[in-house]
PDB file of C-alpha atoms in Angstrom:
ATOM      1  CA  MET X  51      93.485 -30.657 -12.978  1.00  0.00           C
ATOM      2  CA  THR X  52      96.963 -28.953 -13.427  1.00  0.00           C
ATOM      3  CA  ASP X  53      98.109 -31.358 -15.863  1.00  0.00           C
ATOM      4  CA  SER X  54      95.480 -30.031 -18.344  1.00  0.00           C
ATOM      5  CA  VAL X  55      96.656 -26.322 -17.947  1.00  0.00           C
ATOM      6  CA  ARG X  56      98.318 -25.399 -21.182  1.00  0.00           C
ATOM      7  CA  PHE X  57     100.818 -22.524 -21.076  1.00  0.00           C
ATOM      8  CA  SER X  58     103.528 -21.317 -23.163  1.00  0.00           C
ATOM      9  CA  VAL X  59     106.767 -19.252 -22.404  1.00  0.00           C
ATOM     10  CA  GLY X  60     108.007 -15.798 -24.073  1.00  0.00           C
ATOM     11  CA  ILE X  61     111.663 -14.707 -23.221  1.00  0.00           C
ATOM     12  CA  VAL X  62     112.623 -11.200 -24.111  1.00  0.00           C
ATOM     13  CA  ASN X  63     116.610 -11.286 -24.798  1.00  0.00           C
ATOM     14  CA  HIS X  64     118.921  -8.414 -25.433  1.00  0.00           C
ATOM     15  CA  GLY X  65     122.372  -9.822 -25.724  1.00  0.00           C
ATOM     16  CA  SER X  66     122.218 -11.946 -22.591  1.00  0.00           C
ATOM     17  CA  PHE X  67     123.051 -15.165 -23.919  1.00  0.00           C
ATOM     18  CA  ASP X  68     124.698 -17.236 -21.031  1.00  0.00           C
ATOM     19  CA  ASP X  69     121.739 -16.206 -18.817  1.00  0.00           C
ATOM     20  CA  LEU X  70     119.392 -16.844 -21.579  1.00  0.00           C
ATOM     21  CA  GLU X  71     120.630 -20.605 -21.877  1.00  0.00           C
ATOM     22  CA  LYS X  72     120.205 -21.004 -18.064  1.00  0.00           C
ATOM     23  CA  CYS X  73     116.649 -19.580 -18.153  1.00  0.00           C
ATOM     24  CA  ILE X  74     115.646 -21.834 -20.967  1.00  0.00           C
ATOM     25  CA  GLU X  75     117.149 -25.130 -19.396  1.00  0.00           C
ATOM     26  CA  SER X  76     114.926 -24.160 -16.115  1.00  0.00           C
ATOM     27  CA  VAL X  77     111.830 -23.734 -18.229  1.00  0.00           C
ATOM     28  CA  GLU X  78     112.527 -27.193 -19.987  1.00  0.00           C
ATOM     29  CA  ALA X  79     112.923 -28.700 -16.690  1.00  0.00           C
ATOM     30  CA  GLN X  80     109.578 -27.535 -15.467  1.00  0.00           C
ATOM     31  CA  THR X  81     107.347 -30.293 -14.044  1.00  0.00           C
ATOM     32  CA  LEU X  82     104.525 -28.887 -15.960  1.00  0.00           C
ATOM     33  CA  ALA X  83     105.704 -28.784 -19.538  1.00  0.00           C
ATOM     34  CA  ALA X  84     105.435 -25.916 -21.652  1.00  0.00           C
ATOM     35  CA  ALA X  85     103.563 -26.015 -24.738  1.00  0.00           C
ATOM     36  CA  CYS X  86     105.882 -23.632 -26.413  1.00  0.00           C
ATOM     37  CA  ILE X  87     108.803 -21.679 -25.932  1.00  0.00           C
ATOM     38  CA  ALA X  88     109.769 -18.740 -27.801  1.00  0.00           C
ATOM     39  CA  VAL X  89     112.568 -16.066 -27.664  1.00  0.00           C
ATOM     40  CA  TRP X  90     112.204 -12.625 -28.795  1.00  0.00           C
ATOM     41  CA  ASP X  91     115.868 -11.619 -29.683  1.00  0.00           C
ATOM     42  CA  THR X  92     116.823  -8.008 -30.411  1.00  0.00           C
ATOM     43  CA  GLY X  93     119.575  -9.073 -32.953  1.00  0.00           C
ATOM     44  CA  VAL X  94     122.696  -7.589 -31.137  1.00  0.00           C
ATOM     45  CA  ASP X  95     124.934 -10.975 -31.652  1.00  0.00           C
ATOM     46  CA  PRO X  96     123.818 -12.987 -34.621  1.00  0.00           C
ATOM     47  CA  ASP X  97     126.570 -15.343 -34.355  1.00  0.00           C
ATOM     48  CA  ARG X  98     126.021 -15.964 -30.492  1.00  0.00           C
ATOM     49  CA  LEU X  99     122.109 -16.433 -31.134  1.00  0.00           C
ATOM     50  CA  ALA X 100     122.923 -19.064 -33.797  1.00  0.00           C
ATOM     51  CA  GLU X 101     124.926 -20.892 -31.409  1.00  0.00           C
ATOM     52  CA  VAL X 102     121.992 -20.945 -28.787  1.00  0.00           C
ATOM     53  CA  GLU X 103     119.655 -21.958 -31.500  1.00  0.00           C
ATOM     54  CA  ALA X 104     121.719 -24.889 -32.297  1.00  0.00           C
ATOM     55  CA  ARG X 105     121.647 -25.822 -28.573  1.00  0.00           C
ATOM     56  CA  PHE X 106     117.781 -25.566 -28.049  1.00  0.00           C
ATOM     57  CA  PRO X 107     116.217 -26.706 -31.600  1.00  0.00           C
ATOM     58  CA  THR X 108     112.727 -27.025 -30.009  1.00  0.00           C
ATOM     59  CA  VAL X 109     112.537 -23.281 -29.075  1.00  0.00           C
ATOM     60  CA  THR X 110     111.213 -20.908 -31.469  1.00  0.00           C
ATOM     61  CA  PHE X 111     113.368 -17.586 -31.898  1.00  0.00           C
ATOM     62  CA  LEU X 112     111.865 -14.448 -33.262  1.00  0.00           C
ATOM     63  CA  GLY X 113     112.477 -10.790 -33.595  1.00  0.00           C
ATOM     64  CA  GLY X 114     115.876  -9.517 -34.862  1.00  0.00           C
ATOM     65  CA  GLU X 115     114.987  -5.734 -33.734  1.00  0.00           C
ATOM     66  CA  ASN X 116     115.132  -3.907 -30.674  1.00  0.00           C
ATOM     67  CA  ARG X 117     111.725  -2.736 -29.808  1.00  0.00           C
ATOM     68  CA  GLY X 118     112.645  -2.384 -26.243  1.00  0.00           C
ATOM     69  CA  TYR X 119     110.948  -4.761 -23.521  1.00  0.00           C
ATOM     70  CA  ALA X 120     107.526  -3.570 -23.900  1.00  0.00           C
ATOM     71  CA  GLY X 121     107.802  -4.413 -28.004  1.00  0.00           C
ATOM     72  CA  GLY X 122     109.746  -7.599 -27.404  1.00  0.00           C
ATOM     73  CA  ALA X 123     107.199  -8.794 -25.069  1.00  0.00           C
ATOM     74  CA  ASN X 124     104.145  -7.911 -27.285  1.00  0.00           C
ATOM     75  CA  GLY X 125     106.094  -9.735 -30.144  1.00  0.00           C
ATOM     76  CA  VAL X 126     106.393 -12.956 -28.403  1.00  0.00           C
ATOM     77  CA  VAL X 127     103.202 -13.113 -26.610  1.00  0.00           C
ATOM     78  CA  GLN X 128     101.591 -12.231 -30.006  1.00  0.00           C
ATOM     79  CA  ALA X 129     103.270 -15.004 -31.535  1.00  0.00           C
ATOM     80  CA  LEU X 130     102.470 -17.455 -28.783  1.00  0.00           C
ATOM     81  CA  ARG X 131      98.728 -16.837 -28.988  1.00  0.00           C
ATOM     82  CA  GLY X 132      98.613 -18.186 -32.431  1.00  0.00           C
ATOM     83  CA  SER X 133      96.014 -20.302 -33.924  1.00  0.00           C
ATOM     84  CA  THR X 134      95.785 -22.610 -30.803  1.00  0.00           C
ATOM     85  CA  PRO X 135      96.164 -20.225 -28.035  1.00  0.00           C
ATOM     86  CA  PRO X 136      97.448 -21.377 -24.499  1.00  0.00           C
ATOM     87  CA  GLU X 137      95.655 -20.618 -21.423  1.00  0.00           C
ATOM     88  CA  PHE X 138      98.533 -18.453 -19.945  1.00  0.00           C
ATOM     89  CA  VAL X 139     101.812 -17.075 -20.993  1.00  0.00           C
ATOM     90  CA  LEU X 140     104.601 -16.780 -18.839  1.00  0.00           C
ATOM     91  CA  VAL X 141     106.828 -13.821 -19.801  1.00  0.00           C
ATOM     92  CA  LEU X 142     110.398 -14.117 -18.551  1.00  0.00           C
ATOM     93  CA  ASN X 143     113.558 -11.998 -18.424  1.00  0.00           C
ATOM     94  CA  PRO X 144     116.512 -14.180 -19.549  1.00  0.00           C
ATOM     95  CA  ASP X 145     118.268 -13.570 -16.124  1.00  0.00           C
ATOM     96  CA  ILE X 146     115.490 -15.470 -14.460  1.00  0.00           C
ATOM     97  CA  VAL X 147     116.218 -19.167 -13.458  1.00  0.00           C
ATOM     98  CA  LEU X 148     112.701 -21.038 -12.322  1.00  0.00           C
ATOM     99  CA  ASP X 149     112.472 -23.700  -9.741  1.00  0.00           C
ATOM    100  CA  PRO X 150     111.145 -26.676 -11.430  1.00  0.00           C
ATOM    101  CA  ASP X 151     107.611 -26.525  -9.941  1.00  0.00           C
ATOM    102  CA  PHE X 152     107.133 -22.557 -10.820  1.00  0.00           C
ATOM    103  CA  ALA X 153     104.655 -23.071 -13.591  1.00  0.00           C
ATOM    104  CA  GLU X 154     102.905 -26.042 -11.821  1.00  0.00           C
ATOM    105  CA  VAL X 155     102.499 -24.104  -8.873  1.00  0.00           C
ATOM    106  CA  LEU X 156     101.169 -20.918 -10.678  1.00  0.00           C
ATOM    107  CA  ALA X 157      98.810 -22.975 -12.933  1.00  0.00           C
ATOM    108  CA  ARG X 158      97.329 -24.785  -9.861  1.00  0.00           C
ATOM    109  CA  LYS X 159      96.695 -21.403  -7.935  1.00  0.00           C
ATOM    110  CA  THR X 160      95.139 -19.585 -11.146  1.00  0.00           C
ATOM    111  CA  ALA X 161      93.682 -22.284 -13.309  1.00  0.00           C
ATOM    112  CA  ASP X 162      89.984 -21.605 -11.739  1.00  0.00           C
ATOM    113  CA  SER X 163      90.296 -17.824 -10.601  1.00  0.00           C
ATOM    114  CA  SER X 164      89.160 -16.096 -13.576  1.00  0.00           C
ATOM    115  CA  GLU X 165      89.440 -12.831 -11.971  1.00  0.00           C
ATOM    116  CA  VAL X 166      93.298 -13.221 -11.720  1.00  0.00           C
ATOM    117  CA  ALA X 167      94.602 -11.942 -14.796  1.00  0.00           C
ATOM    118  CA  ILE X 168      98.305 -11.601 -13.760  1.00  0.00           C
ATOM    119  CA  ALA X 169     100.276 -13.571 -11.197  1.00  0.00           C
ATOM    120  CA  THR X 170     103.961 -13.960 -10.148  1.00  0.00           C
ATOM    121  CA  GLY X 171     106.040 -15.893  -7.654  1.00  0.00           C
ATOM    122  CA  LYS X 172     108.679 -15.162  -4.798  1.00  0.00           C
ATOM    123  CA  LEU X 173     111.886 -13.860  -6.879  1.00  0.00           C
ATOM    124  CA  LEU X 174     115.283 -14.464  -4.971  1.00  0.00           C
ATOM    125  CA  ARG X 175     118.644 -12.928  -5.587  1.00  0.00           C
ATOM    126  CA  PRO X 176     121.225 -15.772  -6.700  1.00  0.00           C
ATOM    127  CA  ASP X 177     122.118 -16.302  -2.925  1.00  0.00           C
ATOM    128  CA  ARG X 178     118.442 -17.644  -2.356  1.00  0.00           C
ATOM    129  CA  ARG X 179     118.451 -15.676   1.047  1.00  0.00           C
ATOM    130  CA  THR X 180     117.857 -12.194  -0.155  1.00  0.00           C
ATOM    131  CA  ILE X 181     114.455 -11.319  -1.465  1.00  0.00           C
ATOM    132  CA  ASP X 182     114.525  -9.569  -4.949  1.00  0.00           C
ATOM    133  CA  SER X 183     110.645  -9.311  -5.360  1.00  0.00           C
ATOM    134  CA  ALA X 184     107.380 -10.458  -3.715  1.00  0.00           C
ATOM    135  CA  GLY X 185     105.167  -8.578  -5.760  1.00  0.00           C
ATOM    136  CA  ILE X 186     104.959  -4.735  -6.184  1.00  0.00           C
ATOM    137  CA  ARG X 187     103.423  -2.126  -4.344  1.00  0.00           C
ATOM    138  CA  PHE X 188     102.524   1.481  -5.178  1.00  0.00           C
ATOM    139  CA  PRO X 189     103.459   3.951  -2.332  1.00  0.00           C
ATOM    140  CA  ARG X 190     101.652   7.148  -2.089  1.00  0.00           C
ATOM    141  CA  HIS X 191     104.208   8.903  -4.469  1.00  0.00           C
ATOM    142  CA  ARG X 192     103.156   6.157  -6.889  1.00  0.00           C
ATOM    143  CA  ARG X 193     106.958   5.185  -7.593  1.00  0.00           C
ATOM    144  CA  PRO X 194     106.467   1.393  -7.649  1.00  0.00           C
ATOM    145  CA  ARG X 195     108.549  -0.649  -5.066  1.00  0.00           C
ATOM    146  CA  ASP X 196     109.242  -4.361  -4.990  1.00  0.00           C
ATOM    147  CA  ARG X 197     108.233  -5.705  -1.885  1.00  0.00           C
ATOM    148  CA  GLY X 198     110.769  -7.077   0.233  1.00  0.00           C
ATOM    149  CA  SER X 199     113.497  -6.023  -2.115  1.00  0.00           C
ATOM    150  CA  GLU X 200     116.971  -6.643  -0.323  1.00  0.00           C
ATOM    151  CA  GLU X 201     115.663  -8.165   2.661  1.00  0.00           C
ATOM    152  CA  GLU X 202     116.584 -11.455   3.971  1.00  0.00           C
ATOM    153  CA  ASP X 203     113.879 -14.198   3.301  1.00  0.00           C
ATOM    154  CA  ARG X 204     112.479 -15.259   6.797  1.00  0.00           C
ATOM    155  CA  GLY X 205     109.338 -16.232   5.402  1.00  0.00           C
ATOM    156  CA  GLN X 206     107.794 -12.747   5.821  1.00  0.00           C
ATOM    157  CA  TYR X 207     106.286 -12.864   2.567  1.00  0.00           C
ATOM    158  CA  ASP X 208     105.067 -16.682   2.762  1.00  0.00           C
ATOM    159  CA  ARG X 209     101.372 -15.914   2.210  1.00  0.00           C
ATOM    160  CA  ALA X 210      99.656 -15.887  -1.048  1.00  0.00           C
ATOM    161  CA  GLU X 211      97.644 -12.750  -1.658  1.00  0.00           C
ATOM    162  CA  ARG X 212      96.437 -10.124  -3.942  1.00  0.00           C
ATOM    163  CA  VAL X 213      99.288  -7.555  -4.667  1.00  0.00           C
ATOM    164  CA  GLU X 214      99.347  -4.083  -6.535  1.00  0.00           C
ATOM    165  CA  GLY X 215     101.767  -5.298  -9.294  1.00  0.00           C
ATOM    166  CA  ALA X 216     103.963  -7.983 -10.547  1.00  0.00           C
ATOM    167  CA  SER X 217     107.578  -7.842 -11.981  1.00  0.00           C
ATOM    168  CA  GLY X 218     107.815  -8.250 -15.638  1.00  0.00           C
ATOM    169  CA  ALA X 219     111.090 -10.542 -14.978  1.00  0.00           C
ATOM    170  CA  ALA X 220     108.613 -13.288 -14.298  1.00  0.00           C
ATOM    171  CA  MET X 221     105.133 -12.608 -15.258  1.00  0.00           C
ATOM    172  CA  TRP X 222     102.274 -15.153 -15.755  1.00  0.00           C
ATOM    173  CA  ILE X 223      99.519 -14.003 -17.853  1.00  0.00           C
ATOM    174  CA  ARG X 224      96.105 -15.011 -18.403  1.00  0.00           C
ATOM    175  CA  VAL X 225      95.459 -15.145 -22.420  1.00  0.00           C
ATOM    176  CA  GLY X 226      91.893 -14.774 -21.917  1.00  0.00           C
ATOM    177  CA  ALA X 227      92.231 -11.292 -20.363  1.00  0.00           C
ATOM    178  CA  ILE X 228      94.613  -9.949 -22.948  1.00  0.00           C
ATOM    179  CA  GLU X 229      91.840  -8.591 -25.232  1.00  0.00           C
ATOM    180  CA  ALA X 230      90.506  -6.694 -22.354  1.00  0.00           C
ATOM    181  CA  LEU X 231      93.917  -5.399 -21.059  1.00  0.00           C
ATOM    182  CA  GLU X 232      95.231  -4.568 -24.583  1.00  0.00           C
ATOM    183  CA  ILE X 233      94.891  -0.512 -25.319  1.00  0.00           C
ATOM    184  CA  GLU X 234      95.319   0.239 -28.942  1.00  0.00           C
ATOM    185  CA  GLY X 235      96.611  -3.088 -29.766  1.00  0.00           C
ATOM    186  CA  GLU X 236      99.360  -3.150 -27.318  1.00  0.00           C
ATOM    187  CA  LEU X 237      99.335  -5.540 -23.991  1.00  0.00           C
ATOM    188  CA  PHE X 238     102.742  -3.774 -22.839  1.00  0.00           C
ATOM    189  CA  ASP X 239     102.808   0.229 -23.809  1.00  0.00           C
ATOM    190  CA  GLU X 240     105.380   0.240 -26.322  1.00  0.00           C
ATOM    191  CA  SER X 241     106.027   4.188 -25.481  1.00  0.00           C
ATOM    192  CA  PHE X 242     107.778   2.816 -22.492  1.00  0.00           C
ATOM    193  CA  PHE X 243     110.540   0.951 -24.235  1.00  0.00           C
ATOM    194  CA  ALA X 244     112.017  -0.155 -21.092  1.00  0.00           C
ATOM    195  CA  TYR X 245     110.993  -0.012 -17.250  1.00  0.00           C
ATOM    196  CA  HIS X 246     107.689   0.161 -15.569  1.00  0.00           C
ATOM    197  CA  GLU X 247     105.493  -1.302 -18.644  1.00  0.00           C
ATOM    198  CA  ASP X 248     105.124  -4.239 -16.076  1.00  0.00           C
ATOM    199  CA  THR X 249     103.715  -2.055 -13.250  1.00  0.00           C
ATOM    200  CA  ASP X 250     101.671   0.000 -15.874  1.00  0.00           C
ATOM    201  CA  LEU X 251      99.911  -3.003 -17.038  1.00  0.00           C
ATOM    202  CA  CYS X 252      99.218  -4.250 -13.583  1.00  0.00           C
ATOM    203  CA  TRP X 253      97.743  -0.995 -12.585  1.00  0.00           C
ATOM    204  CA  ARG X 254      95.306  -0.794 -15.798  1.00  0.00           C
ATOM    205  CA  ALA X 255      94.596  -4.903 -14.996  1.00  0.00           C
ATOM    206  CA  ARG X 256      93.342  -3.678 -11.324  1.00  0.00           C
ATOM    207  CA  ARG X 257      91.504  -0.465 -12.897  1.00  0.00           C
ATOM    208  CA  LEU X 258      89.575  -2.882 -15.312  1.00  0.00           C
ATOM    209  CA  GLY X 259      88.521  -5.115 -12.422  1.00  0.00           C
ATOM    210  CA  PHE X 260      91.122  -7.791 -12.620  1.00  0.00           C
ATOM    211  CA  ASP X 261      93.358  -9.083  -9.695  1.00  0.00           C
ATOM    212  CA  VAL X 262      97.161  -9.390  -9.559  1.00  0.00           C
ATOM    213  CA  LEU X 263      98.224 -12.427  -7.456  1.00  0.00           C
ATOM    214  CA  TYR X 264     101.295 -13.383  -5.782  1.00  0.00           C
ATOM    215  CA  GLU X 265     102.003 -16.860  -4.767  1.00  0.00           C
ATOM    216  CA  PRO X 266     105.271 -17.439  -2.853  1.00  0.00           C
ATOM    217  CA  GLY X 267     105.192 -21.046  -3.494  1.00  0.00           C
ATOM    218  CA  ALA X 268     106.471 -20.480  -7.201  1.00  0.00           C
ATOM    219  CA  VAL X 269     109.983 -19.646  -6.588  1.00  0.00           C
ATOM    220  CA  ALA X 270     112.736 -18.259  -9.044  1.00  0.00           C
ATOM    221  CA  VAL X 271     116.014 -16.663  -8.828  1.00  0.00           C
ATOM    222  CA  HIS X 272     116.468 -13.098 -10.425  1.00  0.00           C
ATOM    223  CA  ALA X 273     120.142 -12.093 -11.186  1.00  0.00           C
ATOM    224  CA  ARG X 274     118.623  -8.287 -11.952  1.00  0.00           C
ATOM    225  CA  GLY X 275     120.762  -6.411 -14.112  1.00  0.00           C
ATOM    226  CA  TRP X 276     119.924  -2.986 -12.454  1.00  0.00           C
ATOM    227  CA  GLN X 277     120.819  -2.782  -9.152  1.00  0.00           C
ATOM    228  CA  LYS X 278     121.289   0.697  -7.279  1.00  0.00           C
ATOM    229  CA  ALA X 279     124.924   0.398  -6.646  1.00  0.00           C
ATOM    230  CA  GLU X 280     125.676  -0.131 -10.633  1.00  0.00           C
ATOM    231  CA  ARG X 281     122.862   2.304 -11.962  1.00  0.00           C
ATOM    232  CA  MET X 282     125.386   4.458 -13.612  1.00  0.00           C
ATOM    233  CA  LYS X 283     126.335   1.284 -15.898  1.00  0.00           C
ATOM    234  CA  VAL X 284     123.252   1.624 -17.358  1.00  0.00           C
ATOM    235  CA  PRO X 285     122.782   3.551 -20.677  1.00  0.00           C
ATOM    236  CA  ASP X 286     121.707   7.285 -20.105  1.00  0.00           C
ATOM    237  CA  ALA X 287     118.796   6.616 -22.608  1.00  0.00           C
ATOM    238  CA  ILE X 288     117.562   3.570 -20.691  1.00  0.00           C
ATOM    239  CA  ARG X 289     117.818   5.521 -17.136  1.00  0.00           C
ATOM    240  CA  ARG X 290     115.765   8.371 -18.821  1.00  0.00           C
ATOM    241  CA  HIS X 291     113.032   5.716 -20.001  1.00  0.00           C
ATOM    242  CA  SER X 292     112.685   4.841 -16.283  1.00  0.00           C
ATOM    243  CA  PHE X 293     112.673   8.254 -15.179  1.00  0.00           C
ATOM    244  CA  LYS X 294     109.993   9.483 -17.733  1.00  0.00           C
ATOM    245  CA  ASN X 295     107.618   6.395 -17.566  1.00  0.00           C
ATOM    246  CA  HIS X 296     106.877   7.061 -13.824  1.00  0.00           C
ATOM    247  CA  TYR X 297     104.982  10.132 -15.350  1.00  0.00           C
ATOM    248  CA  LEU X 298     103.354   8.056 -18.146  1.00  0.00           C
ATOM    249  CA  GLN X 299     101.948   5.300 -15.857  1.00  0.00           C
ATOM    250  CA  LEU X 300     100.605   7.924 -13.558  1.00  0.00           C
ATOM    251  CA  VAL X 301      98.904  10.035 -16.256  1.00  0.00           C
ATOM    252  CA  LYS X 302      97.377   6.865 -17.584  1.00  0.00           C
ATOM    253  CA  ASN X 303      96.086   5.150 -14.633  1.00  0.00           C
ATOM    254  CA  GLU X 304      95.667   7.424 -11.768  1.00  0.00           C
ATOM    255  CA  LYS X 305      92.179   8.105 -10.308  1.00  0.00           C
ATOM    256  CA  GLY X 306      91.590  12.093 -10.246  1.00  0.00           C
ATOM    257  CA  ARG X 307      90.367  11.734  -6.607  1.00  0.00           C
ATOM    258  CA  ASP X 308      93.559   9.652  -5.733  1.00  0.00           C
ATOM    259  CA  PHE X 309      95.717  12.089  -7.383  1.00  0.00           C
ATOM    260  CA  VAL X 310      94.461  14.813  -5.143  1.00  0.00           C
ATOM    261  CA  LEU X 311      94.596  12.913  -2.093  1.00  0.00           C
ATOM    262  CA  ASN X 312      98.396  11.746  -2.744  1.00  0.00           C
ATOM    263  CA  LEU X 313      99.445  15.247  -3.891  1.00  0.00           C
ATOM    264  CA  PRO X 314     101.543  16.249  -0.891  1.00  0.00           C
ATOM    265  CA  TRP X 315     103.518  12.933  -1.404  1.00  0.00           C
ATOM    266  CA  LEU X 316     103.704  13.413  -5.066  1.00  0.00           C
ATOM    267  CA  VAL X 317     105.191  16.991  -4.704  1.00  0.00           C
ATOM    268  CA  VAL X 318     107.783  15.969  -2.359  1.00  0.00           C
ATOM    269  CA  TRP X 319     108.810  12.871  -4.335  1.00  0.00           C
ATOM    270  CA  GLU X 320     109.092  15.045  -7.458  1.00  0.00           C
ATOM    271  CA  VAL X 321     111.223  17.567  -5.568  1.00  0.00           C
ATOM    272  CA  LEU X 322     113.562  14.722  -4.396  1.00  0.00           C
ATOM    273  CA  ARG X 323     113.814  13.464  -8.081  1.00  0.00           C
ATOM    274  CA  LEU X 324     114.635  16.683  -9.485  1.00  0.00           C
ATOM    275  CA  GLY X 325     117.270  17.352  -6.785  1.00  0.00           C
ATOM    276  CA  PHE X 326     118.764  13.820  -7.623  1.00  0.00           C
ATOM    277  CA  ALA X 327     118.704  14.546 -11.328  1.00  0.00           C
ATOM    278  CA  LEU X 328     120.320  18.032 -10.794  1.00  0.00           C
ATOM    279  CA  LEU X 329     123.095  16.890  -8.156  1.00  0.00           C
ATOM    280  CA  SER X 330     123.731  13.228  -9.128  1.00  0.00           C
ATOM    281  CA  ASP X 331     122.519  12.214 -12.619  1.00  0.00           C
ATOM    282  CA  ARG X 332     122.339  15.229 -14.968  1.00  0.00           C
ATOM    283  CA  ALA X 333     121.596  12.974 -18.059  1.00  0.00           C
ATOM    284  CA  LEU X 334     118.153  12.302 -16.570  1.00  0.00           C
ATOM    285  CA  LEU X 335     117.088  15.932 -17.145  1.00  0.00           C
ATOM    286  CA  GLY X 336     116.271  15.150 -20.697  1.00  0.00           C
ATOM    287  CA  ALA X 337     113.479  12.664 -19.444  1.00  0.00           C
ATOM    288  CA  TYR X 338     111.476  15.671 -18.681  1.00  0.00           C
ATOM    289  CA  GLY X 339     111.193  16.575 -22.131  1.00  0.00           C
ATOM    290  CA  GLU X 340     110.819  13.071 -23.478  1.00  0.00           C
ATOM    291  CA  ALA X 341     107.962  12.766 -20.775  1.00  0.00           C
ATOM    292  CA  GLY X 342     106.361  15.885 -22.213  1.00  0.00           C
ATOM    293  CA  ARG X 343     106.294  14.617 -25.859  1.00  0.00           C
ATOM    294  CA  ALA X 344     104.738  11.346 -24.777  1.00  0.00           C
ATOM    295  CA  ILE X 345     102.043  12.583 -22.612  1.00  0.00           C
ATOM    296  CA  PRO X 346      99.533  13.158 -25.235  1.00  0.00           C
ATOM    297  CA  VAL X 347      99.528   9.719 -26.336  1.00  0.00           C
ATOM    298  CA  ALA X 348      99.505   8.531 -22.536  1.00  0.00           C
ATOM    299  CA  TRP X 349      96.415  11.067 -22.046  1.00  0.00           C
ATOM    300  CA  ARG X 350      94.778   9.530 -24.910  1.00  0.00           C
ATOM    301  CA  ARG X 351      95.081   5.948 -23.552  1.00  0.00           C
ATOM    302  CA  ARG X 352      94.081   7.377 -20.101  1.00  0.00           C
ATOM    303  CA  LYS X 353      90.651   8.295 -21.678  1.00  0.00           C
ATOM    304  CA  LEU X 354      90.306   4.847 -23.387  1.00  0.00           C
ATOM    305  CA  ILE X 355      91.362   2.779 -20.136  1.00  0.00           C
ATOM    306  CA  HIS X 356      88.748   5.058 -17.933  1.00  0.00           C
ATOM    307  CA  ALA X 357      85.798   4.547 -20.510  1.00  0.00           C
ATOM    308  CA  ARG X 358      86.584   0.609 -20.691  1.00  0.00           C
ATOM    309  CA  ALA X 359      86.745   0.478 -16.711  1.00  0.00           C
ATOM    310  CA  ARG X 360      83.328   2.259 -16.894  1.00  0.00           C
ATOM    311  CA  ARG X 361      81.849   0.033 -19.136  1.00  0.00           C
ATOM    312  CA  LEU X 362      83.048  -3.056 -17.214  1.00  0.00           C
ATOM    313  CA  SER X 363      81.925  -1.907 -13.944  1.00  0.00           C
ATOM    314  CA  ASP X 364      78.329  -1.178 -15.561  1.00  0.00           C
ATOM    315  CA  GLY X 365      78.434  -4.904 -17.030  1.00  0.00           C
ATOM    316  CA  SER X 366      77.959  -3.468 -20.339  1.00  0.00           C
TER     317      SER X 366
END
């Protein structure tokens, strides 16, 4: 029974207080009530945070430091697991507004499917006609792409299916799978700080034998803070994180055989990335050094992931 499914909601907020209020309102309006709602706030505006706390007295507010999206998500998920953990945790960006039955639909579709560790719904842009994300795919150059992004929603993604990834903007996670998914105590890899920590987690989940589900009946609106037309408004350091994290998730998760098969696409993509950095965004060039310094940790975690995958496939 869906009514018996217990889930909690964690929101990672970095100064987006107007969005945060709308997000919390949509969570509180769910037809399946959340057991707990918690917000990890990075502490950029304590006065504004106090106003939101006063408006939502039943919400738990945590944090006070900026650990990036990955660290904030880990912090809020860990708090929600608590002494009586829910069956699922729904991790949200503050610029998400859920349709009232979002959680109920996902609970109904995943409650009895233990192989599904992660799920998401159909994310639309604020006009509700344009698709933001219908799950995520990994092309052969391995740069994750939101399925259907910027397409008009004509029902082309109205079939529930297993996908390669789910956006961290609205990610439904089975709590019982978290221990298997954690590497060195981290669900989301905190060396990523921001961007691609969601696709890295989904890639790892599939490597470990779990499924990622896309369910179009669960609908939410995503304002999306980073769009192509406004990419240069994003701080240089954050753009570099996105650039470097492509390499980290590749190092951690790609199988050797697949790397060889995809090598022509990877080489072409890297030439294009370098050309873009040189010609259009030279601030990205520092990401190569950042990636180089982070790769030893990524390589160590790769070994742990692959060893765990082998154990699970052997049934040990």
